[in-house]
Coordinates of C-alpha atoms in Angstrom, one line a residue:
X1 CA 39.5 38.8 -199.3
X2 CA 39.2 35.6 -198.1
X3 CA 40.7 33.9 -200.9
X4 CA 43.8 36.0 -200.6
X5 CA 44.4 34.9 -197.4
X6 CA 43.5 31.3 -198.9
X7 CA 46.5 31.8 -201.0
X8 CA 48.7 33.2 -198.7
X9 CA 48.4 30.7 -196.1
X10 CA 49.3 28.2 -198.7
X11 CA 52.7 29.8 -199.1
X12 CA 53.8 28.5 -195.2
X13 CA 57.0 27.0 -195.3
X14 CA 56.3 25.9 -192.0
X15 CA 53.3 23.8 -192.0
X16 CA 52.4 23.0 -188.3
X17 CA 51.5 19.4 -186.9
X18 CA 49.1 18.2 -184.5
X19 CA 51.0 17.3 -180.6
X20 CA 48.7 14.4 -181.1
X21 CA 51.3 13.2 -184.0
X22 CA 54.3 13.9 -182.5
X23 CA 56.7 11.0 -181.5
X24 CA 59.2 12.1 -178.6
X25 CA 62.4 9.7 -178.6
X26 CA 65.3 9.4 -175.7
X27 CA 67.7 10.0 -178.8
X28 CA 66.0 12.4 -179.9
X29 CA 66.3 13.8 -176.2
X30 CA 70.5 13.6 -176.4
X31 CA 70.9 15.0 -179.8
X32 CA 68.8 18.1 -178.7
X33 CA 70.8 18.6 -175.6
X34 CA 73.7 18.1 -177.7
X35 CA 73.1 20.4 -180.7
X36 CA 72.2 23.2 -178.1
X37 CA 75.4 22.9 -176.4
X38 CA 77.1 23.1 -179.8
X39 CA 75.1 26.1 -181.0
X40 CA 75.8 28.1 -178.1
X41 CA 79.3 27.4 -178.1
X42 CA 79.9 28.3 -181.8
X43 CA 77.5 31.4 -180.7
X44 CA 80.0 32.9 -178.2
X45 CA 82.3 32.0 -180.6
X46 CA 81.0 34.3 -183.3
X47 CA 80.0 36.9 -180.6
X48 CA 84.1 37.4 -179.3
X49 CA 84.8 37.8 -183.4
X50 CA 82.2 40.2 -183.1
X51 CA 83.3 42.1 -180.2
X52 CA 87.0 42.7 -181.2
X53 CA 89.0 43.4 -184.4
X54 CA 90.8 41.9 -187.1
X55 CA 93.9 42.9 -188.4
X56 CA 94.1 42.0 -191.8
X57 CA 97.6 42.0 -193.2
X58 CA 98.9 43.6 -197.2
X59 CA 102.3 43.3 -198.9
X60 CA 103.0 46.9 -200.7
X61 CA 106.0 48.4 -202.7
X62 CA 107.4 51.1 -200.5
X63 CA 107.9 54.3 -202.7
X64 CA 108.0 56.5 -199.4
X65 CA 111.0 58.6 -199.9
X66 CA 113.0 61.7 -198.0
X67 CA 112.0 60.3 -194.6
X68 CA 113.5 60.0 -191.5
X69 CA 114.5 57.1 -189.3
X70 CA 114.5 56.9 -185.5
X71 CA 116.3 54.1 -184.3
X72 CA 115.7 53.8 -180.4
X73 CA 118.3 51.9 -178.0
X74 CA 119.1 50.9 -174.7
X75 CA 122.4 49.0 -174.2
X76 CA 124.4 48.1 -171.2
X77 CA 128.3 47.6 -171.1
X78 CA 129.2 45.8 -167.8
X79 CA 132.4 46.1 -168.1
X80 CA 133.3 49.7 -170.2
X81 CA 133.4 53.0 -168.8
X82 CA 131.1 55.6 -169.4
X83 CA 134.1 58.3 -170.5
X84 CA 135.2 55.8 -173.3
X85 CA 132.3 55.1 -174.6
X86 CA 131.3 57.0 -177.7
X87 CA 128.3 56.7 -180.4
X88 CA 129.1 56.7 -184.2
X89 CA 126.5 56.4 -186.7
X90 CA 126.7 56.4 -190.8
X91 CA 125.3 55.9 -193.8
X92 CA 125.8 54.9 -197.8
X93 CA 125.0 58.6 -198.6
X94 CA 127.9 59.8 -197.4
X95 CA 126.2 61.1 -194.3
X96 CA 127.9 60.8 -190.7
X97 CA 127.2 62.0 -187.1
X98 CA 130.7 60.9 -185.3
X99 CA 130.4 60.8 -181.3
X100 CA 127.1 61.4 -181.0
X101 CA 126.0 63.2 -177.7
X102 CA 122.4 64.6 -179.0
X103 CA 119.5 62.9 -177.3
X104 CA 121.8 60.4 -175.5
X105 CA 121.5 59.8 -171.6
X106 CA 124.8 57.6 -169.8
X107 CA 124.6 55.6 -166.6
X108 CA 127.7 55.0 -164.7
X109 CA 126.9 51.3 -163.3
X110 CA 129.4 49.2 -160.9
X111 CA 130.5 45.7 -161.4
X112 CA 126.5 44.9 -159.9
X113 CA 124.5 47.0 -162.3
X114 CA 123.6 49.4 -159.5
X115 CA 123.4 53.0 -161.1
X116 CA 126.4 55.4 -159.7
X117 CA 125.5 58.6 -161.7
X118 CA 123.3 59.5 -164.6
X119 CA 124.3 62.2 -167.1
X120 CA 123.2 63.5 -170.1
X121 CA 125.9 63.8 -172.8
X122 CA 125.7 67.9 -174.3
X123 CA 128.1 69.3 -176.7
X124 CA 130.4 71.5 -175.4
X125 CA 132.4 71.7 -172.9
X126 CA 132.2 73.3 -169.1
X127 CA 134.4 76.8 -169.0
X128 CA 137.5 76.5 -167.5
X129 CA 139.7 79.2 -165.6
X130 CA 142.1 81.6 -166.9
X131 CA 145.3 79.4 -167.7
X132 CA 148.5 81.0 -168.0
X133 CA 149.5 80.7 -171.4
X134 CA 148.2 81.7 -174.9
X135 CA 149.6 79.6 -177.6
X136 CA 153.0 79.0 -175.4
X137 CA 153.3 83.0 -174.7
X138 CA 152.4 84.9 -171.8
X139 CA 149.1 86.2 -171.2
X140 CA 148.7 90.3 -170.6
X141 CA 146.1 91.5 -168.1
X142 CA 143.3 92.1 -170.1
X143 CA 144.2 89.9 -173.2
X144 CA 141.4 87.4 -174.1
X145 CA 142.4 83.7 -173.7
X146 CA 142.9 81.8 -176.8
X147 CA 143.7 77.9 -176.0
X148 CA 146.4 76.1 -178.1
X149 CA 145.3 73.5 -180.5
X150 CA 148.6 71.6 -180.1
X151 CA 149.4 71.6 -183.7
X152 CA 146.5 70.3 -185.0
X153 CA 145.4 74.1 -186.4
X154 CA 147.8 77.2 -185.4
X155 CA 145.6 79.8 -186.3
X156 CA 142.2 78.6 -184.1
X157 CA 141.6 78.4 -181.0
X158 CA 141.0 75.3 -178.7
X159 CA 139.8 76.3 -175.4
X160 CA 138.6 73.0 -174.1
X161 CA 139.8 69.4 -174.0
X162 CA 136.6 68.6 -176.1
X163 CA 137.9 71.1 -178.5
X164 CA 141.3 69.7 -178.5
X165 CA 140.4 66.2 -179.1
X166 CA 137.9 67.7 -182.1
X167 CA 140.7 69.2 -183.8
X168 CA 142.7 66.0 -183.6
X169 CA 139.7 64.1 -184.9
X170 CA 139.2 66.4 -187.9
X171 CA 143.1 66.5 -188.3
X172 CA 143.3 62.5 -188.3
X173 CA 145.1 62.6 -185.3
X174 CA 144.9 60.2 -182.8
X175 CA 145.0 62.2 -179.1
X176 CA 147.1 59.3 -177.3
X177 CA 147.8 61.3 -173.9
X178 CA 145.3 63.7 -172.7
X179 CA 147.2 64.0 -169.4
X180 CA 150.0 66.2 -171.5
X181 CA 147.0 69.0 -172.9
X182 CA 146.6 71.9 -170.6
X183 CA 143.3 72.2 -171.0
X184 CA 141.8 68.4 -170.0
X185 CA 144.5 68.7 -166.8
X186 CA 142.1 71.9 -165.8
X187 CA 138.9 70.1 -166.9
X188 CA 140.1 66.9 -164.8
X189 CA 139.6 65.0 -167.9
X190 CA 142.3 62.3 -167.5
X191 CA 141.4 62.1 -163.7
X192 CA 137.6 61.5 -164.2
X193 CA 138.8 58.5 -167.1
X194 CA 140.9 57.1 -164.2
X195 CA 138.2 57.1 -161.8
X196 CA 136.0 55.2 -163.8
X197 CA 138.3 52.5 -164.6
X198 CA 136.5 49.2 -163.8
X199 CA 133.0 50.8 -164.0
X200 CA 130.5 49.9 -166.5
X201 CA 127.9 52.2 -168.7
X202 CA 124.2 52.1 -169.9
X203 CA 123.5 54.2 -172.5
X204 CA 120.4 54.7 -173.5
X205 CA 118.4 57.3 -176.2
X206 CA 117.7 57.8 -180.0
X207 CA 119.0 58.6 -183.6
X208 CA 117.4 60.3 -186.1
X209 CA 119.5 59.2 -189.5
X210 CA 118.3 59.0 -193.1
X211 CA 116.2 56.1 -194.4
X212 CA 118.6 54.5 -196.1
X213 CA 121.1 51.6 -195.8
X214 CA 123.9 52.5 -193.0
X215 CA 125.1 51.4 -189.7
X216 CA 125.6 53.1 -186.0
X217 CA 128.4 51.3 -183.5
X218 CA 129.4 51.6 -180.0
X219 CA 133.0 51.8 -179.4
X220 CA 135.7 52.7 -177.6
X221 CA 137.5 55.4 -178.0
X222 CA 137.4 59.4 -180.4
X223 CA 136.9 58.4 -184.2
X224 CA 138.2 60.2 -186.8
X225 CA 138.9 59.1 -190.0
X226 CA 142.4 58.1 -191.5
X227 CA 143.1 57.4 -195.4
X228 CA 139.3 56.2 -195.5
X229 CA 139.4 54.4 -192.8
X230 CA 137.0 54.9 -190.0
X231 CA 139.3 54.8 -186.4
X232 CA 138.7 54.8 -182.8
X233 CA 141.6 56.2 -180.7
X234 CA 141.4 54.8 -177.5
X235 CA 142.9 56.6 -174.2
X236 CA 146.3 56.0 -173.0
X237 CA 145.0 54.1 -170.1
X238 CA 143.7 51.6 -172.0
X239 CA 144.6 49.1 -174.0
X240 CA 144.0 46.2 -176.3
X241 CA 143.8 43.6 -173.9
X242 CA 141.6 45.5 -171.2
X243 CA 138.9 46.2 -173.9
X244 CA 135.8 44.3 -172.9
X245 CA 132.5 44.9 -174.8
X246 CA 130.3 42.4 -173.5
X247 CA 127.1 43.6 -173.4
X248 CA 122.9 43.4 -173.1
X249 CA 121.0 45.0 -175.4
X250 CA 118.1 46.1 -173.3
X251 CA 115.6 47.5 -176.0
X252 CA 116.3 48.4 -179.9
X253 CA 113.5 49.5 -181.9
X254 CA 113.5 51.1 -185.0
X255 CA 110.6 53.4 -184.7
X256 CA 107.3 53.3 -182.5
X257 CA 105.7 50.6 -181.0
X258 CA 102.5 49.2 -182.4
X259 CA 100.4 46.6 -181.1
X260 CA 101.5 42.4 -181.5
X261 CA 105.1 43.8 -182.7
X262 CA 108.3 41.7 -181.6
X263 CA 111.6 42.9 -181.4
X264 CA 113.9 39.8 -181.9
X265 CA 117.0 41.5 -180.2
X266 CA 115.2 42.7 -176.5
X267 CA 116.9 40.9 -174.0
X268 CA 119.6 39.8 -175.7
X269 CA 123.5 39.6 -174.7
X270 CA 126.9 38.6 -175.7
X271 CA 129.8 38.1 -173.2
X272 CA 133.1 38.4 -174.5
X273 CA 135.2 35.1 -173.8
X274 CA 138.3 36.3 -176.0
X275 CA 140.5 39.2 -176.9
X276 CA 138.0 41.8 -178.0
X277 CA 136.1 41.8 -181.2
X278 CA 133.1 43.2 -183.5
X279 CA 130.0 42.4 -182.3
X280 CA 127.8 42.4 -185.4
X281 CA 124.2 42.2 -185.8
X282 CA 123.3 42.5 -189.7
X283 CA 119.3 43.9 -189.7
X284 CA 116.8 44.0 -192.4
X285 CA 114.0 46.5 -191.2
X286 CA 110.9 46.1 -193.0
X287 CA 108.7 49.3 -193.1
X288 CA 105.3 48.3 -191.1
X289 CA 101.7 50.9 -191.1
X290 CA 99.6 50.2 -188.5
X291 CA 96.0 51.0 -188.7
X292 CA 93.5 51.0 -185.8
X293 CA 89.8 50.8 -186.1
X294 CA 89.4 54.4 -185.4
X295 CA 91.7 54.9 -188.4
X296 CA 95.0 55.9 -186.7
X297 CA 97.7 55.1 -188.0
X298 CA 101.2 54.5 -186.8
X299 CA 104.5 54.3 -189.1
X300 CA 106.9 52.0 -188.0
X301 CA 109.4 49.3 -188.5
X302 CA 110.0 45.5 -188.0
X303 CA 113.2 44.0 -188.5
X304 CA 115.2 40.7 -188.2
X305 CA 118.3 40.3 -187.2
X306 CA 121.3 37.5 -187.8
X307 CA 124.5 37.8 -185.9
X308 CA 128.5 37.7 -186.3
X309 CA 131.7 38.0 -184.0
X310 CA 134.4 39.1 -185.8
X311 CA 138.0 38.4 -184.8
X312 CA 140.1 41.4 -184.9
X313 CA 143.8 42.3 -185.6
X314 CA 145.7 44.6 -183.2
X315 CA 147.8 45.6 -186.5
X316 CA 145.1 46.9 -188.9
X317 CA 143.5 50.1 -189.7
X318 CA 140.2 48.6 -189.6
X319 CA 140.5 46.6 -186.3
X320 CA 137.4 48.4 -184.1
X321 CA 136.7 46.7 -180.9
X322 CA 132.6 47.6 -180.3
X323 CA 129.4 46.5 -181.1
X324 CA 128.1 47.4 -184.8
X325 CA 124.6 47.3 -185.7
X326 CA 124.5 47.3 -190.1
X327 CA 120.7 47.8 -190.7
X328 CA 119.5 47.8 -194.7
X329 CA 115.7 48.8 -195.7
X330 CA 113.5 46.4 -197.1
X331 CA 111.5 47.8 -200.4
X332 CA 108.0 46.0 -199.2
X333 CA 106.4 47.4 -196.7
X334 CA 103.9 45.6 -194.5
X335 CA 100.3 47.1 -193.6
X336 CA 98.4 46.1 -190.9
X337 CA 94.2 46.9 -190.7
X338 CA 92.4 46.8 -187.7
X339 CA 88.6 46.0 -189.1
X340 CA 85.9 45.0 -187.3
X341 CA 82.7 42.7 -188.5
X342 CA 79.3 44.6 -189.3
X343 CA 76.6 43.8 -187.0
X344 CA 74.9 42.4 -190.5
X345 CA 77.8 39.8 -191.5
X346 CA 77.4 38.5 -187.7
X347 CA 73.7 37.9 -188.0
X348 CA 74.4 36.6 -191.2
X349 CA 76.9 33.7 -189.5
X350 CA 74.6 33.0 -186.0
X351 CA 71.8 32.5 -188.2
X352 CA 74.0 30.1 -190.3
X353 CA 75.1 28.6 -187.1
X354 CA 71.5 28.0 -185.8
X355 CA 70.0 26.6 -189.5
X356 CA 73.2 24.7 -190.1
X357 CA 73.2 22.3 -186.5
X358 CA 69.7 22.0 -186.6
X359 CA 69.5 20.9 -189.7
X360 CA 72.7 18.3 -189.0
X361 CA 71.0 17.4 -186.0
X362 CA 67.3 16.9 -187.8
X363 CA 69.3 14.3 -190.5
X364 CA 70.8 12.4 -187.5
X365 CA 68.1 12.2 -185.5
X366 CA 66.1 10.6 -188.1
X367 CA 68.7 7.9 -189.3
X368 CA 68.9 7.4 -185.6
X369 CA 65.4 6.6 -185.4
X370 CA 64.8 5.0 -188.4
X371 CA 67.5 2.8 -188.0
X372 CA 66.0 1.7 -184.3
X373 CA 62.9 1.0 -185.6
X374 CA 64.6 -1.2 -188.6
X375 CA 66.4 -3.2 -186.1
X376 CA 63.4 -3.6 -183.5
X377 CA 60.9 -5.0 -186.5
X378 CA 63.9 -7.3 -187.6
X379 CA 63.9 -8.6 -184.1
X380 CA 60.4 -9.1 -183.7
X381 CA 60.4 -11.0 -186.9
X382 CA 63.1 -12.9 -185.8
X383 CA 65.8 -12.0 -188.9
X384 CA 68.4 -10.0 -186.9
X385 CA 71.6 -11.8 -185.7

């Protein structure tokens, strides 16, 4: 038994010396103090890695497919009324949504940004008394009312101003003076228009389009489409010169928000300093999955964003006064990881940390020390100069 323990013994990697043979040095003293500050700073260092996460970042080919897009926005028009302002959005598959009212919340602002009203745009139109004729012809007592279209379709009936204008629009007519249909007069359409003259509008909300190439505008004025062309009829009341789509674009996201994401267009504005134009802002949105630790994860998007003013001509079809966002997909999509380090792979690095400036510290103490002693014996012999 004694033996083994012979044998064991004389596997000690740390053989222990005698205090009577140890030689203390004020270097020695300096470079201890030192090496401890260092080790307890590259300690806390590995500790805070320790503590939180981190995000480790993969380029994939996106083969997601059939999925929806929700665009989120919050714009500001200082200077155009809420009653002209409409929401068009379209895409390459063919697919439009003209007007949009779903999901979308204007705020009347004045010429200081201080709210006047909030509303929430619904489709439809508020019911409007009995008027006296049906389709240019008397109405009998207990005959059912039945609102003239105006030519735009003789057989139908258009018992709103909002149903007028919507058979223009699918007609490809453009509804030039509202003040001359029956039913806006009783609505107080063209009055409410003319009241708001001077005003300005936030409109704020979401879309919910296809994932696929396409664009959605705000502009002035019903759209309909005319020989392929995509038109906004503005109002009577307004013209070319009085259009004025300045504007901030409070918030535009294209999808939830995840942690460290940056949307490059928050905050941003344009002030018109001419007659009118297309604002353009040409987006690449790059699909983004973000993972947490607890392994949540969170589809999104991140984009970026160049931009254009386009010049416009009063005479042509396709002259829009607005602001046009044209947003194409990206086919790689970005994933983030949230990861933490094991408890193992952090031992691992402190004990690095520990072993690696002691042993640093051990090699420059002794050239320290050995040089010192070189130079005092060279001195004593009288060789150093």
């Amino acid at each position: 038994m004694e033996s083994l323990t012979n044998k064991i013994r004389k596997l000690d990697a740390y053989p222990k010396i005698s205090e009577d043979f140890y030689s203390r040095t004020l270097s020695g003293g300096f470079i201890t103090i030192a090496s401890s500050i260092i080790m307890l700073l590259l300690f806390i260092s590995e500790l805070r890695l320790y503590v939180h996460t981190v995000t480790e970042t993969k380029l994939v080919v996106d083969t997601s497919r059939g999925e929806q897009l929700r665009i989120n926005f919050d714009v500001t028009f200082p200077a155009l009324p809420c009653s002209v302002l409409s929401l068009d959005a379209m895409d390459i598959s063919g697919e439009q949504h003209l007007d949009v009212k779903h999901d979308i919340v204007k705020k009347r602002i004045d010429y200081k940004g201080n709210e006047i009203e909030s509303r929430r745009d619904v489709i439809g139109s508020p019911e409007i008394g009995r008027p006296l004729q049906r389709h240019g012809g008397r109405l009998e007592q207990n005959e059912t009312y039945c609102g003239s279209c105006y030519g735009a379709f003789d057989e139908d009936c258009c018992n709103s101003c909002q149903d007028v204008r919507e058979a223009y629009r699918k007609k490809g007519w453009a509804l030039s003076h509202p003040d001359l249909i029956d039913q806006c007069k009783r609505e107080g359409f063209f009055q409410r228009v003319k009241n708001e003259e001077g005003e300005g509008c936030n409109i704020h909300g979401f879309l919910e389009v296809n994932k696929v190439a396409g664009n959605f505008h705000f502009a002035p004025g019903k759209s309909f489409q005319l020989s392929y062309f995509h038109i906004h009829n503005p109002l009577a009341t307004f013209q070319w010169d009085t259009f004025n789509v300045s504007h901030r674009i409070n918030r535009l996201t294209f999808g939830d928000d995840f942690p460290g994401v940056v949307n490059p267009l928050d905050g941003a504005q344009w002030s018109q300093e001419s007659l009118g134009g297309m604002y353009q802002y040409f987006i690449k949105v790059v699909p983004t999955v973000y993972k947490d630790v607890r392994g949540k994860a969170i589809k999104s998007n991140q984009f970026s964003v160049t931009q254009h003013l386009r010049g416009l001509d009063e005479e042509s079809f396709q002259s829009l006064h607005g602001v046009f966002f044209f947003y194409d997909l990206s086919p790689i999509k970005v994933t983030f990881t949230e990861e933490q380090i094991s408890f193992f792979h952090f031992l691992t690095n402190v004990c690095a940390i520990v072993g690696g400036v002691f042993t640093v510290s051990g090699i420059l103490d002794s050239i320290i020390y050995h040089g010192q002693k070189a130079i005092k014996k060279k001195i004593e012999l009288g060789k150093f100069i």
